[in-house]
mmCIF file of C-alpha atoms and ligand atoms in Angstrom:
data_model
loop_
_atom_site.group_PDB
_atom_site.id
_atom_site.type_symbol
_atom_site.label_atom_id
_atom_site.label_comp_id
_atom_site.label_asym_id
_atom_site.label_seq_id
_atom_site.Cartn_x
_atom_site.Cartn_y
_atom_site.Cartn_z
ATOM 1 C CA UNK A 35 53.274 25.951 131.659
ATOM 2 C CA UNK A 36 56.004 27.845 133.463
ATOM 3 C CA UNK A 37 57.630 26.752 136.708
ATOM 4 C CA UNK A 38 55.767 29.040 139.124
ATOM 5 C CA UNK A 39 52.374 28.058 137.692
ATOM 6 C CA UNK A 40 53.380 24.406 137.847
ATOM 7 C CA UNK A 41 54.386 24.690 141.501
ATOM 8 C CA UNK A 42 51.164 26.501 142.385
ATOM 9 C CA UNK A 43 49.121 23.860 140.585
ATOM 10 C CA UNK A 44 50.931 20.737 141.740
ATOM 11 C CA UNK A 45 52.171 21.324 145.267
ATOM 12 C CA UNK A 46 49.410 20.812 147.854
ATOM 13 C CA UNK A 47 49.125 24.355 149.100
ATOM 14 C CA UNK A 48 50.137 23.574 152.708
ATOM 15 C CA UNK A 49 52.352 26.124 154.454
ATOM 16 C CA UNK A 50 55.472 23.962 154.072
ATOM 17 C CA UNK A 51 54.734 23.307 150.381
ATOM 18 C CA UNK A 52 54.288 27.031 149.754
ATOM 19 C CA UNK A 53 57.673 27.570 151.402
ATOM 20 C CA UNK A 54 59.153 24.818 149.219
ATOM 21 C CA UNK A 55 57.716 26.400 146.051
ATOM 22 C CA UNK A 56 59.436 29.679 146.899
ATOM 23 C CA UNK A 57 62.727 27.842 147.472
ATOM 24 C CA UNK A 58 62.493 25.952 144.147
ATOM 25 C CA UNK A 59 61.618 29.202 142.349
ATOM 26 C CA UNK A 60 64.670 30.875 143.909
ATOM 27 C CA UNK A 61 66.947 28.007 142.875
ATOM 28 C CA UNK A 62 65.627 28.475 139.330
ATOM 29 C CA UNK A 63 66.452 32.176 139.429
ATOM 30 C CA UNK A 64 70.005 31.400 140.615
ATOM 31 C CA UNK A 65 70.228 28.935 137.709
ATOM 32 C CA UNK A 66 69.120 31.607 135.243
ATOM 33 C CA UNK A 67 71.918 33.910 136.462
ATOM 34 C CA UNK A 68 74.552 31.148 136.330
ATOM 35 C CA UNK A 69 73.345 30.123 132.847
ATOM 36 C CA UNK A 70 73.959 33.714 131.743
ATOM 37 C CA UNK A 71 77.525 33.546 133.093
ATOM 38 C CA UNK A 72 78.233 30.092 131.642
ATOM 39 C CA UNK A 73 77.134 31.133 128.156
ATOM 40 C CA UNK A 74 79.307 34.272 128.348
ATOM 41 C CA UNK A 75 82.142 32.833 130.435
ATOM 42 C CA UNK A 76 84.752 33.439 127.715
ATOM 43 C CA UNK A 77 83.524 37.010 127.254
ATOM 44 C CA UNK A 78 83.290 37.713 131.005
ATOM 45 C CA UNK A 79 86.811 36.385 131.738
ATOM 46 C CA UNK A 80 85.289 33.597 133.838
ATOM 47 C CA UNK A 81 87.589 30.867 132.546
ATOM 48 C CA UNK A 82 90.445 29.497 134.594
ATOM 49 C CA UNK A 83 91.305 29.226 138.261
ATOM 50 C CA UNK A 84 90.160 31.722 140.883
ATOM 51 C CA UNK A 85 93.385 31.224 142.823
ATOM 52 C CA UNK A 86 92.227 29.261 145.902
ATOM 53 C CA UNK A 87 91.505 25.653 146.900
ATOM 54 C CA UNK A 88 88.276 24.224 148.338
ATOM 55 C CA UNK A 89 87.784 21.828 151.269
ATOM 56 C CA UNK A 90 88.584 18.958 148.861
ATOM 57 C CA UNK A 91 91.983 20.522 148.059
ATOM 58 C CA UNK A 92 90.731 21.121 144.514
ATOM 59 C CA UNK A 93 91.659 24.248 142.591
ATOM 60 C CA UNK A 94 88.551 26.475 142.614
ATOM 61 C CA UNK A 95 87.569 27.767 139.165
ATOM 62 C CA UNK A 96 86.360 31.359 138.731
ATOM 63 C CA UNK A 97 82.943 30.064 137.627
ATOM 64 C CA UNK A 98 82.781 27.773 140.712
ATOM 65 C CA UNK A 99 83.320 30.833 142.880
ATOM 66 C CA UNK A 100 80.865 33.184 141.143
ATOM 67 C CA UNK A 101 78.228 30.422 140.975
ATOM 68 C CA UNK A 102 78.695 29.695 144.677
ATOM 69 C CA UNK A 103 78.175 33.374 145.536
ATOM 70 C CA UNK A 104 75.021 33.516 143.375
ATOM 71 C CA UNK A 105 73.373 30.427 144.935
ATOM 72 C CA UNK A 106 74.474 31.386 148.454
ATOM 73 C CA UNK A 107 73.096 34.928 148.132
ATOM 74 C CA UNK A 108 69.770 33.878 146.578
ATOM 75 C CA UNK A 109 69.140 31.124 149.154
ATOM 76 C CA UNK A 110 70.350 33.105 152.176
ATOM 77 C CA UNK A 111 67.862 35.819 151.157
ATOM 78 C CA UNK A 112 65.053 33.261 151.021
ATOM 79 C CA UNK A 113 63.052 33.560 154.267
ATOM 80 C CA UNK A 114 62.534 29.788 154.418
ATOM 81 C CA UNK A 115 66.164 28.677 154.095
ATOM 82 C CA UNK A 116 67.774 28.498 157.550
ATOM 83 C CA UNK A 117 71.185 26.964 156.686
ATOM 84 C CA UNK A 118 73.305 26.055 153.671
ATOM 85 C CA UNK A 119 76.040 23.564 152.794
ATOM 86 C CA UNK A 120 78.101 23.945 149.636
ATOM 87 C CA UNK A 121 81.005 22.184 147.915
ATOM 88 C CA UNK A 122 82.775 25.570 148.094
ATOM 89 C CA UNK A 123 82.056 26.253 151.797
ATOM 90 C CA UNK A 124 84.109 24.473 154.474
ATOM 91 C CA UNK A 125 81.334 24.536 157.078
ATOM 92 C CA UNK A 126 77.563 24.986 157.357
ATOM 93 C CA UNK A 127 76.425 28.553 156.607
ATOM 94 C CA UNK A 128 73.794 29.602 159.201
ATOM 95 C CA UNK A 129 71.390 32.101 157.602
ATOM 96 C CA UNK A 130 68.520 31.675 160.083
ATOM 97 C CA UNK A 131 68.676 35.061 161.771
ATOM 98 C CA UNK A 132 65.230 36.653 161.908
ATOM 99 C CA UNK A 133 63.612 33.652 160.214
ATOM 100 C CA UNK A 134 60.937 31.383 161.741
ATOM 101 C CA UNK A 135 60.347 28.058 159.992
ATOM 102 C CA UNK A 136 61.962 26.501 157.006
ATOM 103 C CA UNK A 137 64.395 24.082 155.462
ATOM 104 C CA UNK A 138 68.122 23.599 154.882
ATOM 105 C CA UNK A 139 69.796 23.164 151.499
ATOM 106 C CA UNK A 140 73.003 21.576 150.222
ATOM 107 C CA UNK A 141 74.331 22.394 146.764
ATOM 108 C CA UNK A 142 77.172 21.937 144.300
ATOM 109 C CA UNK A 143 77.191 25.366 142.635
ATOM 110 C CA UNK A 144 78.993 24.149 139.517
ATOM 111 C CA UNK A 145 79.461 20.454 138.889
ATOM 112 C CA UNK A 146 81.877 19.315 136.185
ATOM 113 C CA UNK A 147 84.518 21.975 136.738
ATOM 114 C CA UNK A 148 86.937 20.250 134.347
ATOM 115 C CA UNK A 149 84.480 21.027 131.528
ATOM 116 C CA UNK A 150 84.167 24.800 132.109
ATOM 117 C CA UNK A 151 86.985 26.091 129.870
ATOM 118 C CA UNK A 152 86.175 23.746 126.978
ATOM 119 C CA UNK A 153 82.510 24.653 126.553
ATOM 120 C CA UNK A 154 81.251 21.259 127.709
ATOM 121 C CA UNK A 155 78.147 20.721 129.894
ATOM 122 C CA UNK A 156 78.275 21.741 133.561
ATOM 123 C CA UNK A 157 75.524 22.010 136.162
ATOM 124 C CA UNK A 158 74.233 23.052 139.580
ATOM 125 C CA UNK A 159 72.976 20.304 141.927
ATOM 126 C CA UNK A 160 70.683 20.909 144.930
ATOM 127 C CA UNK A 161 69.134 19.035 147.859
ATOM 128 C CA UNK A 162 66.488 20.455 150.252
ATOM 129 C CA UNK A 163 65.906 18.883 153.694
ATOM 130 C CA UNK A 164 63.623 19.568 156.675
ATOM 131 C CA UNK A 165 65.302 20.861 159.807
ATOM 132 C CA UNK A 166 64.888 20.652 163.576
ATOM 133 C CA UNK A 167 67.178 23.665 164.041
ATOM 134 C CA UNK A 168 70.251 21.501 164.714
ATOM 135 C CA UNK A 169 71.688 22.254 161.280
ATOM 136 C CA UNK A 170 74.943 20.254 161.467
ATOM 137 C CA UNK A 171 72.996 17.159 162.543
ATOM 138 C CA UNK A 172 70.138 17.746 160.091
ATOM 139 C CA UNK A 173 72.454 17.485 157.086
ATOM 140 C CA UNK A 174 73.082 13.886 158.160
ATOM 141 C CA UNK A 175 69.577 12.803 157.070
ATOM 142 C CA UNK A 176 69.211 9.944 154.530
ATOM 143 C CA UNK A 177 68.233 10.547 150.888
ATOM 144 C CA UNK A 178 64.535 9.792 151.365
ATOM 145 C CA UNK A 179 64.196 12.658 153.846
ATOM 146 C CA UNK A 180 64.837 15.128 151.013
ATOM 147 C CA UNK A 181 61.724 17.188 150.277
ATOM 148 C CA UNK A 182 63.162 18.287 146.935
ATOM 149 C CA UNK A 183 66.314 17.621 144.908
ATOM 150 C CA UNK A 184 67.554 18.052 141.370
ATOM 151 C CA UNK A 185 69.882 19.907 139.069
ATOM 152 C CA UNK A 186 70.176 22.657 136.489
ATOM 153 C CA UNK A 187 72.145 21.530 133.442
ATOM 154 C CA UNK A 188 73.925 24.195 131.367
ATOM 155 C CA UNK A 189 74.185 22.381 128.045
ATOM 156 C CA UNK A 190 72.974 23.129 124.515
ATOM 157 C CA UNK A 191 69.978 24.505 126.394
ATOM 158 C CA UNK A 192 69.548 25.137 130.105
ATOM 159 C CA UNK A 193 67.190 22.698 131.798
ATOM 160 C CA UNK A 194 66.072 22.326 135.410
ATOM 161 C CA UNK A 195 65.159 18.755 136.412
ATOM 162 C CA UNK A 196 63.850 18.070 139.903
ATOM 163 C CA UNK A 197 61.489 16.151 142.120
ATOM 164 C CA UNK A 198 59.540 17.356 145.137
ATOM 165 C CA UNK A 199 58.493 13.790 145.871
ATOM 166 C CA UNK A 200 55.792 13.617 143.177
ATOM 167 C CA UNK A 201 57.651 12.488 140.058
ATOM 168 C CA UNK A 202 60.581 13.998 138.183
ATOM 169 C CA UNK A 203 59.961 16.946 135.868
ATOM 170 C CA UNK A 204 62.049 18.938 133.391
ATOM 171 C CA UNK A 205 61.726 22.655 132.699
ATOM 172 C CA UNK A 206 63.645 24.358 129.881
ATOM 173 C CA UNK A 207 64.869 27.955 130.188
ATOM 174 C CA UNK A 208 63.390 30.079 127.405
ATOM 175 C CA UNK A 209 66.231 32.535 126.669
ATOM 176 C CA UNK A 210 63.741 35.053 125.250
ATOM 177 C CA UNK A 211 61.408 35.271 128.245
ATOM 178 C CA UNK A 212 63.789 34.062 130.995
ATOM 179 C CA UNK A 213 61.029 31.630 132.068
ATOM 180 C CA UNK A 214 61.549 27.951 132.905
ATOM 181 C CA UNK A 215 58.848 26.164 130.871
ATOM 182 C CA UNK A 216 57.653 22.577 131.451
ATOM 183 C CA UNK A 217 59.076 20.327 128.707
ATOM 184 C CA UNK A 218 58.971 16.870 130.288
ATOM 185 C CA UNK A 219 56.573 15.733 133.013
ATOM 186 C CA UNK A 220 56.857 12.557 135.102
ATOM 187 C CA UNK A 221 60.128 11.381 133.586
ATOM 188 C CA UNK A 222 60.521 7.597 133.812
ATOM 189 C CA UNK A 223 63.949 6.071 133.118
ATOM 190 C CA UNK A 224 63.496 3.795 130.072
ATOM 191 C CA UNK A 225 64.677 0.212 130.515
ATOM 192 C CA UNK A 226 66.870 -1.898 128.204
ATOM 193 C CA UNK A 227 68.171 1.152 126.372
ATOM 194 C CA UNK A 228 70.721 3.901 126.852
ATOM 195 C CA UNK A 229 74.445 3.878 127.470
ATOM 196 C CA UNK A 230 77.061 2.663 129.932
ATOM 197 C CA UNK A 231 78.822 5.616 131.542
ATOM 198 C CA UNK A 232 81.974 5.474 133.643
ATOM 199 C CA UNK A 233 85.548 6.691 133.233
ATOM 200 C CA UNK A 234 87.389 3.599 131.864
ATOM 201 C CA UNK A 235 90.453 4.436 133.989
ATOM 202 C CA UNK A 236 88.524 3.322 137.077
ATOM 203 C CA UNK A 237 88.758 -0.299 135.887
ATOM 204 C CA UNK A 238 92.437 -0.225 136.921
ATOM 205 C CA UNK A 239 91.812 1.574 140.221
ATOM 206 C CA UNK A 240 88.915 -0.355 141.749
ATOM 207 C CA UNK A 241 88.428 -3.630 143.645
ATOM 208 C CA UNK A 242 89.141 -6.362 141.023
ATOM 209 C CA UNK A 243 85.830 -8.223 141.545
ATOM 210 C CA UNK A 244 83.802 -5.088 140.981
ATOM 211 C CA UNK A 245 85.926 -4.073 137.949
ATOM 212 C CA UNK A 246 85.017 -7.414 136.357
ATOM 213 C CA UNK A 247 81.292 -6.674 136.796
ATOM 214 C CA UNK A 248 81.788 -3.292 135.103
ATOM 215 C CA UNK A 249 83.497 -4.927 132.099
ATOM 216 C CA UNK A 250 80.902 -7.726 131.933
ATOM 217 C CA UNK A 251 78.113 -5.131 131.933
ATOM 218 C CA UNK A 252 79.433 -3.687 128.646
ATOM 219 C CA UNK A 253 79.965 -7.154 127.154
ATOM 220 C CA UNK A 254 76.568 -8.573 128.199
ATOM 221 C CA UNK A 255 74.512 -5.536 127.170
ATOM 222 C CA UNK A 256 76.514 -4.678 124.045
ATOM 223 C CA UNK A 257 75.751 -1.033 124.862
ATOM 224 C CA UNK A 258 77.925 1.890 123.725
ATOM 225 C CA UNK A 259 79.786 3.927 126.296
ATOM 226 C CA UNK A 260 79.406 7.662 126.879
ATOM 227 C CA UNK A 261 81.200 9.760 129.507
ATOM 228 C CA UNK A 262 81.065 13.559 129.692
ATOM 229 C CA UNK A 263 82.981 13.774 132.976
ATOM 230 C CA UNK A 264 80.330 15.957 134.602
ATOM 231 C CA UNK A 265 78.035 13.880 136.840
ATOM 232 C CA UNK A 266 75.071 16.184 136.190
ATOM 233 C CA UNK A 267 75.324 15.614 132.402
ATOM 234 C CA UNK A 268 76.011 11.856 132.606
ATOM 235 C CA UNK A 269 73.082 11.395 135.014
ATOM 236 C CA UNK A 270 70.779 13.558 132.852
ATOM 237 C CA UNK A 271 71.467 11.292 129.869
ATOM 238 C CA UNK A 272 70.847 8.213 132.033
ATOM 239 C CA UNK A 273 67.518 9.615 133.324
ATOM 240 C CA UNK A 274 66.352 10.398 129.776
ATOM 241 C CA UNK A 275 67.724 7.400 127.865
ATOM 242 C CA UNK A 276 68.191 4.717 130.547
ATOM 243 C CA UNK A 277 71.479 2.889 131.032
ATOM 244 C CA UNK A 278 74.104 2.930 133.771
ATOM 245 C CA UNK A 279 76.238 5.673 135.364
ATOM 246 C CA UNK A 280 78.941 4.997 137.914
ATOM 247 C CA UNK A 281 81.878 6.471 139.758
ATOM 248 C CA UNK A 282 83.104 3.549 141.873
ATOM 249 C CA UNK A 283 85.383 3.503 144.895
ATOM 250 C CA UNK A 284 88.957 3.793 143.625
ATOM 251 C CA UNK A 285 92.347 3.316 145.280
ATOM 252 C CA UNK A 286 94.963 0.622 145.712
ATOM 253 C CA UNK A 287 96.259 -2.046 148.111
ATOM 254 C CA UNK A 288 92.708 -2.941 149.121
ATOM 255 C CA UNK A 289 91.889 0.637 150.172
ATOM 256 C CA UNK A 290 89.136 2.076 147.952
ATOM 257 C CA UNK A 291 87.155 5.307 148.326
ATOM 258 C CA UNK A 292 84.478 7.086 146.292
ATOM 259 C CA UNK A 293 85.116 10.513 144.712
ATOM 260 C CA UNK A 294 81.638 11.995 144.474
ATOM 261 C CA UNK A 295 80.217 14.015 147.373
ATOM 262 C CA UNK A 296 77.374 12.516 149.417
ATOM 263 C CA UNK A 297 75.451 15.672 150.340
ATOM 264 C CA UNK A 298 75.379 17.646 147.096
ATOM 265 C CA UNK A 299 76.037 15.087 144.338
ATOM 266 C CA UNK A 300 75.315 11.451 145.296
ATOM 267 C CA UNK A 301 72.324 11.852 147.649
ATOM 268 C CA UNK A 302 70.272 14.260 145.467
ATOM 269 C CA UNK A 303 70.993 12.526 142.125
ATOM 270 C CA UNK A 304 70.699 8.998 143.547
ATOM 271 C CA UNK A 305 67.295 9.882 145.025
ATOM 272 C CA UNK A 306 66.221 11.532 141.751
ATOM 273 C CA UNK A 307 67.157 8.386 139.793
ATOM 274 C CA UNK A 308 64.880 6.347 142.085
ATOM 275 C CA UNK A 309 62.083 8.925 141.782
ATOM 276 C CA UNK A 310 62.346 8.315 138.011
ATOM 277 C CA UNK A 311 61.925 4.546 138.481
ATOM 278 C CA UNK A 312 65.618 3.605 138.483
ATOM 279 C CA UNK A 313 67.899 2.216 141.202
ATOM 280 C CA UNK A 314 70.879 3.818 142.937
ATOM 281 C CA UNK A 315 73.657 2.427 145.157
ATOM 282 C CA UNK A 316 75.943 4.597 147.291
ATOM 283 C CA UNK A 317 79.008 2.768 148.619
ATOM 284 C CA UNK A 318 77.266 -0.381 147.336
ATOM 285 C CA UNK A 319 74.153 0.173 149.522
ATOM 286 C CA UNK A 320 70.615 1.253 148.470
ATOM 287 C CA UNK A 321 70.595 5.069 148.365
ATOM 288 C CA UNK A 322 67.948 5.434 151.098
ATOM 289 C CA UNK A 323 69.704 3.016 153.462
ATOM 290 C CA UNK A 324 72.987 4.910 153.822
ATOM 291 C CA UNK A 325 73.291 7.543 156.576
ATOM 292 C CA UNK A 326 75.642 10.472 155.894
ATOM 293 C CA UNK A 327 78.389 10.886 158.487
ATOM 294 C CA UNK A 328 80.213 14.030 157.393
ATOM 295 C CA UNK A 329 79.350 17.246 155.577
ATOM 296 C CA UNK A 330 81.849 16.687 152.762
ATOM 297 C CA UNK A 331 81.807 12.878 152.792
ATOM 298 C CA UNK A 332 82.756 11.090 149.545
ATOM 299 C CA UNK A 333 80.992 7.929 148.350
ATOM 300 C CA UNK A 334 80.890 5.659 145.314
ATOM 301 C CA UNK A 335 77.846 5.972 143.052
ATOM 302 C CA UNK A 336 76.246 3.329 140.802
ATOM 303 C CA UNK A 337 72.838 4.109 139.331
ATOM 304 C CA UNK A 338 70.732 3.146 136.356
ATOM 305 C CA UNK A 339 67.463 1.789 135.064
ATOM 306 C CA UNK A 340 65.905 -1.141 136.957
ATOM 307 C CA UNK A 341 66.782 -3.700 134.246
ATOM 308 C CA UNK A 342 70.463 -2.861 134.051
ATOM 309 C CA UNK A 343 70.837 -2.534 137.845
ATOM 310 C CA UNK A 344 69.329 -6.027 138.222
ATOM 311 C CA UNK A 345 71.891 -7.353 135.722
ATOM 312 C CA UNK A 346 74.672 -5.430 137.523
ATOM 313 C CA UNK A 347 73.599 -7.025 140.813
ATOM 314 C CA UNK A 348 73.793 -10.474 139.198
ATOM 315 C CA UNK A 349 77.231 -9.786 137.729
ATOM 316 C CA UNK A 350 78.478 -8.594 141.140
ATOM 317 C CA UNK A 351 77.183 -11.807 142.724
ATOM 318 C CA UNK A 352 78.829 -14.070 140.071
HETATM 319 P P1 FBP B 70 83.104 18.794 140.585
HETATM 320 O O1 FBP B 70 83.425 19.192 139.213
HETATM 321 O O2 FBP B 70 81.920 19.472 141.153
HETATM 322 O O3 FBP B 70 84.285 18.832 141.492
HETATM 323 O O4 FBP B 70 82.587 17.239 140.487
HETATM 324 C C1 FBP B 70 83.297 16.178 140.366
HETATM 325 C C2 FBP B 70 83.250 15.605 138.951
HETATM 326 O O5 FBP B 70 83.615 16.545 138.005
HETATM 327 C C3 FBP B 70 81.908 14.969 138.584
HETATM 328 O O6 FBP B 70 81.001 15.851 138.029
HETATM 329 C C4 FBP B 70 82.318 13.926 137.559
HETATM 330 O O7 FBP B 70 81.403 12.853 137.485
HETATM 331 C C5 FBP B 70 83.671 13.486 138.071
HETATM 332 O O8 FBP B 70 84.163 14.516 138.930
HETATM 333 C C6 FBP B 70 84.655 13.282 136.956
HETATM 334 O O9 FBP B 70 85.816 12.738 137.517
HETATM 335 P P2 FBP B 70 86.988 12.141 136.590
HETATM 336 O O10 FBP B 70 87.586 13.291 135.879
HETATM 337 O O11 FBP B 70 87.911 11.489 137.590
HETATM 338 O O12 FBP B 70 86.366 11.141 135.683
#
């Protein structure tokens, strides 16, 4: 079954759900275009820096920039998207002119930038929220107000994994037809399996007590470690295989801060992990209990299957 048929069949047909189907279908079409660029990035001279810096003072890669333009254009053209927030845009992009009702969307056009030039997995992450028309304020809604969230992973194949509140589903891009076809319905994070995934360097940069829990987690579970360095890929593996993914608060002299972005990385993927039966903590709090305060806020992320998160909680308490 392809994505549009799936949306027609499974969303309840109300006006707002019809609008949401059109938005999800548009995000898929942006993903198809970006997938084309990612696969040909070496041929299309899309490797390397674009020359500017983003709001996080990070060097913007050419593929970050082109992907941002693709998602921005596709969503701004969608009659039900009234405002956008992006990792590559300093402020909220108002695209509500001439539109009546709709939603707002936050996105990371290309997550895992450090992987682009070395042919390693990268992805696009998205979050769709209802709006009252006060766009700046409406981006400050908690994770469980999202009406849809997910990612498109550009790996050995291109897959789109999302939830619209009724389970988590995976669609694979068929390169021959250009269709996203259902390949995994109602994904549930397996327990007591999978890998531990964090960058080992964080053990020397995080609050000592928490670092100990991270080390104990490996010792107690005896699980192997895997770390791609692109959140979208490390979370995809954790959704499919179970296990633990984290990017803790790092720093020194008692001052620790997360690196991952609340609106277009942590909130959508934390919520998705819980939709798949797992647990997610942002800044050490349950994902649905933390209220965003800024558009480009950074938080720590710890998520995994229920079993391993229970063990992690115990190790933190020890
Ligand atoms: P961007 O690539 O979108 O800036 O995302 C940040 C990110 O690459 C995450 O995808 C990943 O989990 C993390 O940073 C890797 O950080 P580090 O290189 O410090 O381990």
